[in-house]
Rosetta silent file (secondary structure, phi, psi, omega in degrees, C-alpha in Angstrom):
SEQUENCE: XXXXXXXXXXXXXXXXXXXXXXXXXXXXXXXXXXXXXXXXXXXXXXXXXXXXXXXXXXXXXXXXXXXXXXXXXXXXXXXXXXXXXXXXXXXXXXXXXXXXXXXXXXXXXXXXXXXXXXXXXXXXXXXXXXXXXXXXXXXXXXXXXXXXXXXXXXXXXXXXXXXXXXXXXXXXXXXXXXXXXXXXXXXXXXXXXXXXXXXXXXXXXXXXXXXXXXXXXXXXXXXXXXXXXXXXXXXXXXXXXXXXXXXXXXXXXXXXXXXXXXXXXXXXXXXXXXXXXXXXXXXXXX
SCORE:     score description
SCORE:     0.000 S_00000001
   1 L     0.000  -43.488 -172.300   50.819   23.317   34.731 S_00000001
   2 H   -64.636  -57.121 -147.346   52.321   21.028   31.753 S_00000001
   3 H   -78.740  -34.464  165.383   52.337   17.953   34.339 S_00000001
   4 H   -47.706  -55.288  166.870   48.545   18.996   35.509 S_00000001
   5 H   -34.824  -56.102  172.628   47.651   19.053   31.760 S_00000001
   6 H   -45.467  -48.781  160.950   49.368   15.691   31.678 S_00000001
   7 H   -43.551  -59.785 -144.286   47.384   14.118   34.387 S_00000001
   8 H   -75.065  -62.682 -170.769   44.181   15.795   32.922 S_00000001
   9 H   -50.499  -59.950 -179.460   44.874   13.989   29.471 S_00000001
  10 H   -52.214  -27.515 -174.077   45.733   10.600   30.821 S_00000001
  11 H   -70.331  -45.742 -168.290   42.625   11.066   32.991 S_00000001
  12 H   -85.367  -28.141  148.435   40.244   11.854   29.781 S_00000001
  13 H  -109.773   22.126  148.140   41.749    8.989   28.112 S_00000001
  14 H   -44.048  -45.005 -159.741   41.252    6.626   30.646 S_00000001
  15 H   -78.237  -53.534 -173.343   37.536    7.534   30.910 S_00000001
  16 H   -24.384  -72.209 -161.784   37.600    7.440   26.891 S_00000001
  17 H   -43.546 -103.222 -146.824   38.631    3.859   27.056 S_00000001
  18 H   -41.720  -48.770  170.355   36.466    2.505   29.543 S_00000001
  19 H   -33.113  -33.198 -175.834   33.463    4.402   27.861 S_00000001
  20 H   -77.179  -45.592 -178.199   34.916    2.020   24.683 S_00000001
  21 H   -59.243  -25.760 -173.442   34.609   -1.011   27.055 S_00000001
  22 H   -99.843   -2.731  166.343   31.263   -0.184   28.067 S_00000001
  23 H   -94.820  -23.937  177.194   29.959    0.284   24.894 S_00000001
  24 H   -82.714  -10.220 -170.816   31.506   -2.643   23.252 S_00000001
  25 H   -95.103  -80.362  175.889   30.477   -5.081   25.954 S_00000001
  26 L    76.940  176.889 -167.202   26.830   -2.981   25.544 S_00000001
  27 L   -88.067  149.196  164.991   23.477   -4.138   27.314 S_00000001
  28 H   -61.614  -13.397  172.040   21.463   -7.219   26.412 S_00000001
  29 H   -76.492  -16.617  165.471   18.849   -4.708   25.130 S_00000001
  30 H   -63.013  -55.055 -156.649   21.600   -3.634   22.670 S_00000001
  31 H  -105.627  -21.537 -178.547   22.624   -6.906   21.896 S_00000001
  32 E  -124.217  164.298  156.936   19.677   -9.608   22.091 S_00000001
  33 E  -133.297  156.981  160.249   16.141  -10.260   21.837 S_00000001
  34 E   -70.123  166.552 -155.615   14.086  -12.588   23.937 S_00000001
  35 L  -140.130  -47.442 -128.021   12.790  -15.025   21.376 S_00000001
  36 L   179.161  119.700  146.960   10.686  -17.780   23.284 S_00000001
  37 L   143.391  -27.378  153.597    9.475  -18.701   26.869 S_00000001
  38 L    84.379   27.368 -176.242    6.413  -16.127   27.257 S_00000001
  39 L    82.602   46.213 -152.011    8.200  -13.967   29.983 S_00000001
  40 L  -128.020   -8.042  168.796    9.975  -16.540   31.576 S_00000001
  41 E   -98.952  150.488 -178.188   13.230  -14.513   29.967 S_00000001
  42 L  -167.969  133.147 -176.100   13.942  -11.445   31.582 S_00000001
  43 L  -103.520  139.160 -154.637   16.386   -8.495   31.201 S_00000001
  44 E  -150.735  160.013 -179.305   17.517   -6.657   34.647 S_00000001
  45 L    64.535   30.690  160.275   20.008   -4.244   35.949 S_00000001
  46 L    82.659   52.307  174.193   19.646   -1.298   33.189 S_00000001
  47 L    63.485   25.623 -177.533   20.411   -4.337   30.749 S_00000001
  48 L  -101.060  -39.543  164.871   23.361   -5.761   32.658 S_00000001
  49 E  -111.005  151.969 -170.725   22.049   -9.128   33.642 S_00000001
  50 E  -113.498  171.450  164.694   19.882  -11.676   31.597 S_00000001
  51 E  -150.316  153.601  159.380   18.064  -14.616   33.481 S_00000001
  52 E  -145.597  134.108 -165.662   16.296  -17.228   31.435 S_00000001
  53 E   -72.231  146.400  146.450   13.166  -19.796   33.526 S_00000001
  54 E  -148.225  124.278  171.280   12.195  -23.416   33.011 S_00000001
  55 L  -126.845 -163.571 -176.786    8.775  -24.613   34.653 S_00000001
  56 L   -86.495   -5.752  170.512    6.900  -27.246   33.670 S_00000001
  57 L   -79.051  -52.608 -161.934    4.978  -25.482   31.109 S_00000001
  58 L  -138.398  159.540  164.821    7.882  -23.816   29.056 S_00000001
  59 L  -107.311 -149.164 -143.203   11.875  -23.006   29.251 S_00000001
  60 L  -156.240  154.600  157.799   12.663  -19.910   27.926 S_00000001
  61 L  -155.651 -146.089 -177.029   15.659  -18.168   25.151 S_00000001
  62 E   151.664  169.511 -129.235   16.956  -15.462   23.010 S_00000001
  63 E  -148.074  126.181  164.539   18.771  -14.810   20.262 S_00000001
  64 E   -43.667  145.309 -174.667   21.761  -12.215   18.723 S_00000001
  65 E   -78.517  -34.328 -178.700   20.738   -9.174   16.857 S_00000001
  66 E  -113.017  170.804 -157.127   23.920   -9.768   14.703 S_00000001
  67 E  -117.687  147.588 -170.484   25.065  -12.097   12.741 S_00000001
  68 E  -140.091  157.015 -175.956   28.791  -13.195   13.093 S_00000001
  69 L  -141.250   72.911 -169.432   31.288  -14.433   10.500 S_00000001
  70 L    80.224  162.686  179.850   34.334  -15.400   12.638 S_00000001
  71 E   118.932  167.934 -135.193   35.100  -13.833   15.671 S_00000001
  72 E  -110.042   72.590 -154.715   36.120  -13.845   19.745 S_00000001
  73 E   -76.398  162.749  154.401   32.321  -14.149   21.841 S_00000001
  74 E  -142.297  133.378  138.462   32.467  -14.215   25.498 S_00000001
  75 E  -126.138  133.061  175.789   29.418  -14.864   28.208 S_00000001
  76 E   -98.097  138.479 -176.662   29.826  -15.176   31.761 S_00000001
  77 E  -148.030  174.822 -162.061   26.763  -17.254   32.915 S_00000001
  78 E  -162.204   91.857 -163.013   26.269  -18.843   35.977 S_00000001
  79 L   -55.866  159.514  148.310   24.134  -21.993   35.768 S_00000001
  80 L   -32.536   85.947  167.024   21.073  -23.983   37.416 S_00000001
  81 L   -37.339  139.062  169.204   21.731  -24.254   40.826 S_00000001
  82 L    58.403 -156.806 -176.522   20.844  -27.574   42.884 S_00000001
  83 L   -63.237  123.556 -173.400   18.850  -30.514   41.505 S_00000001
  84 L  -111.414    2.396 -168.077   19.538  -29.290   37.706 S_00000001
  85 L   -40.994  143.913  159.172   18.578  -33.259   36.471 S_00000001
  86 L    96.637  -28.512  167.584   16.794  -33.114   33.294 S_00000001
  87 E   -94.699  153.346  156.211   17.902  -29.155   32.233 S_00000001
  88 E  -135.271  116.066  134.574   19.726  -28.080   29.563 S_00000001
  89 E  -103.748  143.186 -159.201   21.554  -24.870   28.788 S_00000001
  90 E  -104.126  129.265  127.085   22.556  -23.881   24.986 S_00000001
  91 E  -158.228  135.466 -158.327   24.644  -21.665   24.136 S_00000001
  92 E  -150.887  170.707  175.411   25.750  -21.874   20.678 S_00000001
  93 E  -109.454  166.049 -174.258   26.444  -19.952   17.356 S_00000001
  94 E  -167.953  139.533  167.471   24.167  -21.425   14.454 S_00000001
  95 L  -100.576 -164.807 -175.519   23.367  -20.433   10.739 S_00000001
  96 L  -114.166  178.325  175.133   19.813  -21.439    9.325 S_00000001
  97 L   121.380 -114.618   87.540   19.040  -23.907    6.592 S_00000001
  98 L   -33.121  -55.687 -169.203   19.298  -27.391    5.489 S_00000001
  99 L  -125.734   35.472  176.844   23.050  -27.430    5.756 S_00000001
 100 L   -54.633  154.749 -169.902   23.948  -25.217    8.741 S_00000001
 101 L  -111.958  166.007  168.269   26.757  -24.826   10.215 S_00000001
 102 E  -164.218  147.262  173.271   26.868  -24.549   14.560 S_00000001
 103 E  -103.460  130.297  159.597   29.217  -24.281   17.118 S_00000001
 104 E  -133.319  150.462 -173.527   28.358  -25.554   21.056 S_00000001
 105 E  -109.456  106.702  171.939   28.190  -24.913   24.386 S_00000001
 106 E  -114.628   87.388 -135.476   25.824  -27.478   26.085 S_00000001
 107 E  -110.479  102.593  162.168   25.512  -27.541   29.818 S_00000001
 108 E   -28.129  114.418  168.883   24.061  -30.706   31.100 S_00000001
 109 L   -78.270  169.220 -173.656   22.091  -30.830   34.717 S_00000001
 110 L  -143.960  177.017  137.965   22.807  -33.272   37.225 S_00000001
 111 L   -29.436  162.535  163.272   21.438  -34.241   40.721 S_00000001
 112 L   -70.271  152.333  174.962   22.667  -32.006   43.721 S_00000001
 113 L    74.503    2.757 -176.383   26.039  -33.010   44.231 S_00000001
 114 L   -95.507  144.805 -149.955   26.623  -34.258   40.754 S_00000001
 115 L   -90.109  156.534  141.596   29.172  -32.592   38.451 S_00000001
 116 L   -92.064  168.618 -171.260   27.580  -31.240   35.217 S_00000001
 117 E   -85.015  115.330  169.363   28.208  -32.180   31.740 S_00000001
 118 E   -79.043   83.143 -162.846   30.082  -29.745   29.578 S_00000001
 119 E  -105.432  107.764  169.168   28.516  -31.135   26.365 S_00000001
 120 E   -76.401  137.970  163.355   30.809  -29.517   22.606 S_00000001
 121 E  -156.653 -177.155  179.764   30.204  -30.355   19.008 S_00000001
 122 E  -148.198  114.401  161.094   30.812  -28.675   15.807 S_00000001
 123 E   -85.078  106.258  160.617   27.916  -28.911   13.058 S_00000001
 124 E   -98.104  123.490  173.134   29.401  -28.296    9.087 S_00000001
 125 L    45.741   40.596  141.295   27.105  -28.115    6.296 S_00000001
 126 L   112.534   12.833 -140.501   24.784  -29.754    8.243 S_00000001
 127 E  -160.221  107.649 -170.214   26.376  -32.803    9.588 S_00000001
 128 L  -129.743 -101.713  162.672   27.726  -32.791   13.399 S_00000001
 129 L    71.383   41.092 -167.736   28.289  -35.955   15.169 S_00000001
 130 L  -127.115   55.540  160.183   31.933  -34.314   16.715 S_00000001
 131 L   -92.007  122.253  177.030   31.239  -34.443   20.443 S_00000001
 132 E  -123.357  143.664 -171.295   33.382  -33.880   23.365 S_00000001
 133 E  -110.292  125.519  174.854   31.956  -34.098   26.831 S_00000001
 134 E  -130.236  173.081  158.407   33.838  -32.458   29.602 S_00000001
 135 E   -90.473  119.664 -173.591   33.408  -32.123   33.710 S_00000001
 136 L   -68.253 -174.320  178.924   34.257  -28.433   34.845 S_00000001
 137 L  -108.999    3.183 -166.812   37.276  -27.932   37.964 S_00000001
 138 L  -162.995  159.585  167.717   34.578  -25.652   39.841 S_00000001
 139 L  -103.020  147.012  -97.107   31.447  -25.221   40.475 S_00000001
 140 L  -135.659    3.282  169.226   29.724  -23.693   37.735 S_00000001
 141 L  -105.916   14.228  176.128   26.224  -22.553   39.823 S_00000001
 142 L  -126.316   28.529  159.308   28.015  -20.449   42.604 S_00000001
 143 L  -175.923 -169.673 -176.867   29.331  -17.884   40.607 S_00000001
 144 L  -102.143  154.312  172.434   29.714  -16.417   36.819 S_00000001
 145 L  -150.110  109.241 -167.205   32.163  -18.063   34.711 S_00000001
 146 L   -43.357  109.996  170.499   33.332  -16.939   31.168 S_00000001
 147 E  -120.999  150.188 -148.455   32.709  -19.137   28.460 S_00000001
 148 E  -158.257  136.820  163.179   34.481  -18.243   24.627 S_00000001
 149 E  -102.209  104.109 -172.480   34.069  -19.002   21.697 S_00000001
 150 E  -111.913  112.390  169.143   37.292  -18.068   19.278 S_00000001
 151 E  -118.776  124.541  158.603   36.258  -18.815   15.917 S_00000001
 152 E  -144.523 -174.700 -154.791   38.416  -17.711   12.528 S_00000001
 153 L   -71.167   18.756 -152.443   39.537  -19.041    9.724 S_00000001
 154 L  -126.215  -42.253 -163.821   42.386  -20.937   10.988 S_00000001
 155 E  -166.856  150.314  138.670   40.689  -22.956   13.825 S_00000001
 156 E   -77.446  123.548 -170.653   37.787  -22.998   16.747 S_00000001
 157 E  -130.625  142.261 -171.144   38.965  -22.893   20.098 S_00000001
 158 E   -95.227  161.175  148.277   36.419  -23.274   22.778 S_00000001
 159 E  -124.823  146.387  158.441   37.620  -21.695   26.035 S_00000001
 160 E  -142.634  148.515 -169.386   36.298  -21.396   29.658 S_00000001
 161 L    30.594  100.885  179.199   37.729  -18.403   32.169 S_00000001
 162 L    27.867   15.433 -161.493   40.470  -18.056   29.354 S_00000001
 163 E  -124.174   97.332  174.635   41.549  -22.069   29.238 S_00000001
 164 E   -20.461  143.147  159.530   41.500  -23.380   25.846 S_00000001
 165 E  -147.831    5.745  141.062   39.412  -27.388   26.397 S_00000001
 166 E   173.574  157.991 -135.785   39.309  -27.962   22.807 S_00000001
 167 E  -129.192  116.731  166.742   40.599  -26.864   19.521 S_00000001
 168 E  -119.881  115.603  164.682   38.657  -27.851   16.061 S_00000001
 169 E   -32.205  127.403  177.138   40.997  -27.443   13.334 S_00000001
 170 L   -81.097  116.590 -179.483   40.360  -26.037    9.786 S_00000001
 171 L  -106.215   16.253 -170.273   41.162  -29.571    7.863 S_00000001
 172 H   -72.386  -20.196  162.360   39.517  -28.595    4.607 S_00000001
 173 H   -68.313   19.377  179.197   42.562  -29.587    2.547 S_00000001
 174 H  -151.692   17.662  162.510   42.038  -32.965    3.757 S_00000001
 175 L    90.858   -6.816 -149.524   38.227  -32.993    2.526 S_00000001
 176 L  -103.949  117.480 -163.216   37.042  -32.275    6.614 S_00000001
 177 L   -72.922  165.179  168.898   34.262  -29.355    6.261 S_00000001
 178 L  -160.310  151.264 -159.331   34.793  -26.553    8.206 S_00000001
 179 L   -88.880  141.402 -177.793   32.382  -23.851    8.767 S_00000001
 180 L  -157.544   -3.728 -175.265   33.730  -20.232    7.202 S_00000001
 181 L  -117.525   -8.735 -170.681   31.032  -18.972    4.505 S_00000001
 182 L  -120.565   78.176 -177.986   27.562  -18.723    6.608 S_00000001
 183 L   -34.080  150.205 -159.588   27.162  -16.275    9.150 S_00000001
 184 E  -129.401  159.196  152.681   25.767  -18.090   12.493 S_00000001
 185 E  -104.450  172.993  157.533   23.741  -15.799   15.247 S_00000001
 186 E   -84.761  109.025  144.382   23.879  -16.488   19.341 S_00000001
 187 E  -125.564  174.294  175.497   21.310  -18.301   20.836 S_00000001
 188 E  -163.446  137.934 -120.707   20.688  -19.651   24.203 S_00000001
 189 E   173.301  113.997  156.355   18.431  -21.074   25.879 S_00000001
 190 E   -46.936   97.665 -171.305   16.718  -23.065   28.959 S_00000001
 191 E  -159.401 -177.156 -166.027   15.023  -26.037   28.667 S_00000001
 192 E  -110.843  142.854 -167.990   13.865  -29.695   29.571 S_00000001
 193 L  -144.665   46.032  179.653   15.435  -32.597   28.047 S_00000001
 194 L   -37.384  -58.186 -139.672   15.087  -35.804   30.634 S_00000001
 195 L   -50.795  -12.512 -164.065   14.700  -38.217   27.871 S_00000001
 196 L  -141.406  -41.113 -138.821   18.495  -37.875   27.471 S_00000001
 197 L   -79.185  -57.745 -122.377   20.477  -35.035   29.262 S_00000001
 198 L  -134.294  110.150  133.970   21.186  -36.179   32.747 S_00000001
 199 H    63.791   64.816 -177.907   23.049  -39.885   33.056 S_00000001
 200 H    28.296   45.224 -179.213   21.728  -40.786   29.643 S_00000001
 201 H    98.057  -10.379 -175.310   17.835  -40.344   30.407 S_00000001
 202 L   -82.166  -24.838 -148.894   17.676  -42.357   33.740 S_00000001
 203 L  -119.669  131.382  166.213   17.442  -39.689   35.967 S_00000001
 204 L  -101.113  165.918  177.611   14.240  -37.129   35.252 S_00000001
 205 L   -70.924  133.024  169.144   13.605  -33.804   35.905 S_00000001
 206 L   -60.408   58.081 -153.518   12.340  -32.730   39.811 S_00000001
 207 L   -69.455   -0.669  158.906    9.478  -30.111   39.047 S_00000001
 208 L   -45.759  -37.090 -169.361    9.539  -29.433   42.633 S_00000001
 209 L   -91.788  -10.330  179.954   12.399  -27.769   42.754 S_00000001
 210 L   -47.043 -176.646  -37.146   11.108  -25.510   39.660 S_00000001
 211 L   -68.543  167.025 -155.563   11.314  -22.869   38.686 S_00000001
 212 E  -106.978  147.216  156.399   14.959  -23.572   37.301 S_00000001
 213 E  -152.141  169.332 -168.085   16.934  -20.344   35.834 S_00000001
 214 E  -126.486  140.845 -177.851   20.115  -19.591   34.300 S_00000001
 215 E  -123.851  131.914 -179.857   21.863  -16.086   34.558 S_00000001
 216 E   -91.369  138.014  151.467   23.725  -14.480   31.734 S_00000001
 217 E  -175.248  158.586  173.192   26.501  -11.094   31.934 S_00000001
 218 L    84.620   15.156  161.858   29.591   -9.309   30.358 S_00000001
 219 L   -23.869  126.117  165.169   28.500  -10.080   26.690 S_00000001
 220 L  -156.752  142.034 -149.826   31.036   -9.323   24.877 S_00000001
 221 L  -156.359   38.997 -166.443   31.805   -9.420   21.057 S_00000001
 222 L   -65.800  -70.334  177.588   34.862   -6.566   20.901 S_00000001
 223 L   -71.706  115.422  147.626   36.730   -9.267   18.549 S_00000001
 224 L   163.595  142.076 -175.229   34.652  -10.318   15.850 S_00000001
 225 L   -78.212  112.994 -157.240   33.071   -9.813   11.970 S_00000001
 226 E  -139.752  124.509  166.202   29.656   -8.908   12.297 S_00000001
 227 E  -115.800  175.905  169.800   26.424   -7.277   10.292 S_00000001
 228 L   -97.450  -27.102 -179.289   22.878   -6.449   11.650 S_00000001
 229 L  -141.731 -178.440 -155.357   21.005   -7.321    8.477 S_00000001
 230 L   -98.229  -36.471  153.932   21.100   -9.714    5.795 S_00000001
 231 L   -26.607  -33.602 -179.362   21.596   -6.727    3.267 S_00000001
 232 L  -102.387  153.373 -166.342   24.570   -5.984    4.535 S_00000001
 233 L   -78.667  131.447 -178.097   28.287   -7.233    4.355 S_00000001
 234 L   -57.865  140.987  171.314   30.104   -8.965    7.162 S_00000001
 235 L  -141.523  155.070 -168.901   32.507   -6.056    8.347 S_00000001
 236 L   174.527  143.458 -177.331   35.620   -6.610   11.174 S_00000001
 237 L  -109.251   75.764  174.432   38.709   -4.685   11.625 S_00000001
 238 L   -88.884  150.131 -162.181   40.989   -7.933   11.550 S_00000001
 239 L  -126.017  176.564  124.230   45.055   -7.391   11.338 S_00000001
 240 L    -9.230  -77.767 -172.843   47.642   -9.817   11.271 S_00000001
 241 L  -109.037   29.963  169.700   48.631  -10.056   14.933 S_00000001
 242 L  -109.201 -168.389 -174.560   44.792  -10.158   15.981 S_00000001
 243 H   -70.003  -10.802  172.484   42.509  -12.847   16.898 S_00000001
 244 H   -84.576   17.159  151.331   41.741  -13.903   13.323 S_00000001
 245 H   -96.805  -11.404 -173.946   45.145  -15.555   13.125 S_00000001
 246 L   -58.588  146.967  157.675   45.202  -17.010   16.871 S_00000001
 247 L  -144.361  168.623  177.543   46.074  -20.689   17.241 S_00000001
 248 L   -30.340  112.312  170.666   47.001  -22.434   20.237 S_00000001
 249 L   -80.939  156.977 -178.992   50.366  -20.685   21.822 S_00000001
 250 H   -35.579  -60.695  164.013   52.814  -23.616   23.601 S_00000001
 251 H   -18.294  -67.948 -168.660   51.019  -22.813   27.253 S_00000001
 252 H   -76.556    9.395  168.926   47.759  -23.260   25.977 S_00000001
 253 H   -86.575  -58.305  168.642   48.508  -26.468   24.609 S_00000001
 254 H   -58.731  -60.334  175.131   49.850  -27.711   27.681 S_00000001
 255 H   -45.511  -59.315  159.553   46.759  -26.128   29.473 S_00000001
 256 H   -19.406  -63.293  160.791   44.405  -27.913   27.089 S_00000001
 257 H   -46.864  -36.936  152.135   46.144  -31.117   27.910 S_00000001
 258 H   -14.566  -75.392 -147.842   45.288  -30.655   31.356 S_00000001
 259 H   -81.737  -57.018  160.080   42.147  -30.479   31.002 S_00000001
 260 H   -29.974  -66.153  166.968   41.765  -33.178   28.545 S_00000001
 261 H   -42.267  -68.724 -163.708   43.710  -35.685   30.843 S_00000001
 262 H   -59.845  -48.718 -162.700   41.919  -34.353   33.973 S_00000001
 263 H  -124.392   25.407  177.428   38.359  -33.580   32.789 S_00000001
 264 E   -83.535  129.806  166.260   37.673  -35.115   29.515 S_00000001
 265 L  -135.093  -25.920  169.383   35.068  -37.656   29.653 S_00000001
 266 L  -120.247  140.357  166.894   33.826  -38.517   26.341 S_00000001
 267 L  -158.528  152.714  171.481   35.579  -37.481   22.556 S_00000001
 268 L   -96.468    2.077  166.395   34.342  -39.006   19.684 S_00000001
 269 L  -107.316   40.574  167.488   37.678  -39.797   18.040 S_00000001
 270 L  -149.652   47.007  173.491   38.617  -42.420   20.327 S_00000001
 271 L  -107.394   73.181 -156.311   34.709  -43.967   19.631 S_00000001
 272 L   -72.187  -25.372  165.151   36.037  -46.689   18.152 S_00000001
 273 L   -52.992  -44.679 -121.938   32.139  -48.646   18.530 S_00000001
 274 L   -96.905  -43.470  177.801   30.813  -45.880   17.170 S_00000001
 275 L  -118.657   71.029 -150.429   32.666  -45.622   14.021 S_00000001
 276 L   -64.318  -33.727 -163.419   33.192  -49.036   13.285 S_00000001
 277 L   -90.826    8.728 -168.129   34.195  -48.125    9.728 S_00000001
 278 L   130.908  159.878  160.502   37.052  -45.625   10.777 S_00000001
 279 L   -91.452  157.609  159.170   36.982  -42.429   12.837 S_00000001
 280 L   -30.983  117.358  179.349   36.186  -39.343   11.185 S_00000001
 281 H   -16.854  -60.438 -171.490   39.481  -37.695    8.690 S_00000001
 282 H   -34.506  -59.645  175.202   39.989  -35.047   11.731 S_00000001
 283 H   -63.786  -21.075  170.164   40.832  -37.361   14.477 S_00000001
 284 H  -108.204   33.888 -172.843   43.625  -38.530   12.513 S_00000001
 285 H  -103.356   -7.781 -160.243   45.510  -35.350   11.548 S_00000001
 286 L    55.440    0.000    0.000   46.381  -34.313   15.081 S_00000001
């Protein structure tokens, strides 16, 4: 009977947990609104998958409910399939204002058979010009693939399927803004950007192949300081040994380097045209 009991508890707090995972993950009807696009966004599978459209009239987006002040985001998305020339999809954290701060995830289109563009920056007070351009190791329209944001007070670290590709540094002792006082929301969003996106503007978008969509799942925002309204106070159950102390561990350094070596294609602190007058404090702190 005691070992039946035993069973019976570990069984009920198995189910507990996963009841915590499926509420902390929650539905995109939980967690977003469609914003923009005139139904061309669309929420599906009892609020498990997201899809957002591009035709030639309109893309399409949507937008967090909450507000975030640090914290650990994850979306697995799964991109514009085939000729993508000419698309872009954001996904990014952002406050509002003059002198916002934003974090990003910018996914380039290409031709069929053409890699896409992984495009990163970091906006402080308003002021961004911190891009790094990467090529993924897979392809990033035949299946979902986790992209993470870890931001706290220490550092940003972008990740994709867990592998750190680039790590922006709080440098504020060394005058280099860093964003930490303005809660940002999630948005993201489909849309057309020939003039520039795809092999700097030569190659336009194919509205033949429209319409283009991008599919969103597995939101998840478990880690992270958060309110619902502007009335209210950023709240997060942060420790010590949790993610608002993570920095690179020795692995993920080496993994980083990887990627950087392998699949790096652009960084702006080795634009030496660019910044004729010096690079930017950052690049030269390591």
């Amino acid at each position: 009977m005691a070992a039946l009991a035993t069973k019976q508890s570990l069984l009920l707090l198995l189910s507990s947990l996963l009841l915590l995972i499926g509420v902390s993950t929650g539905s995109f009807y939980d967690n977003f609104d469609i914003t923009w696009g005139n139904g061309r966004a669309n929420i599906f599978e009892s609020g498990q998958l997201l899809t957002c459209t591009l035709d030639k009239i309109s893309g399409s987006g949507f937008q967090s409910k909450k507000e975030y002040l640090f914290g650990k985001i994850d979306m697995k998305m799964k991109l514009v399939a085939g000729n993508s020339a000419g698309t872009v999809t954001a996904y990014y954290l952002s406050s509002k204002g003059e002198t916002w701060d934003e974090i990003d995830f910018e996914f380039l289109g290409n031709v069929t058979g053409q890699p896409y563009v992984l495009h990163t920056n970091v906006f402080t007070g308003g002021k961004g010009n911190r891009e790094m351009q990467f090529y993924l190791w897979f392809d990033p329209t035949a299946d979902f693939h986790t992209y993470t944001v870890l931001w706290n007070p220490l550092n940003i670290i972008f990740l994709v399927d867990g592998i750190p590709i680039r790590v922006f540094k709080n440098n504020e002792a060394h005058g280099v803004g860093y964003p930490k006082s303005q809660p940002m929301k999630i948005y993201s969003s489909l849309w057309e950007a020939d003039d520039w996106a795809t092999q700097g503007g030569r190659v336009k978008t194919d509205w033949s192949n429209a319409p283009f969509s991008a599919f969103y799942r597995s939101f998840n925002d478990v880690d992270c300081c958060s309110r619902t309204s502007i009335w209210n106070w950023v709240t997060c159950n942060a420790n010590s040994n949790s993610w608002m102390w993570t920095t690179l561990n020795p692995n993920q350094v080496g993994q980083m380097k990887w990627v950087q070596d392998e699949y790096m294609i652009y960084n702006y602190c080795t634009d030496y045209k660019r910044f004729p007058q010096g690079l930017p404090t950052e690049c030269n702190l390591g």
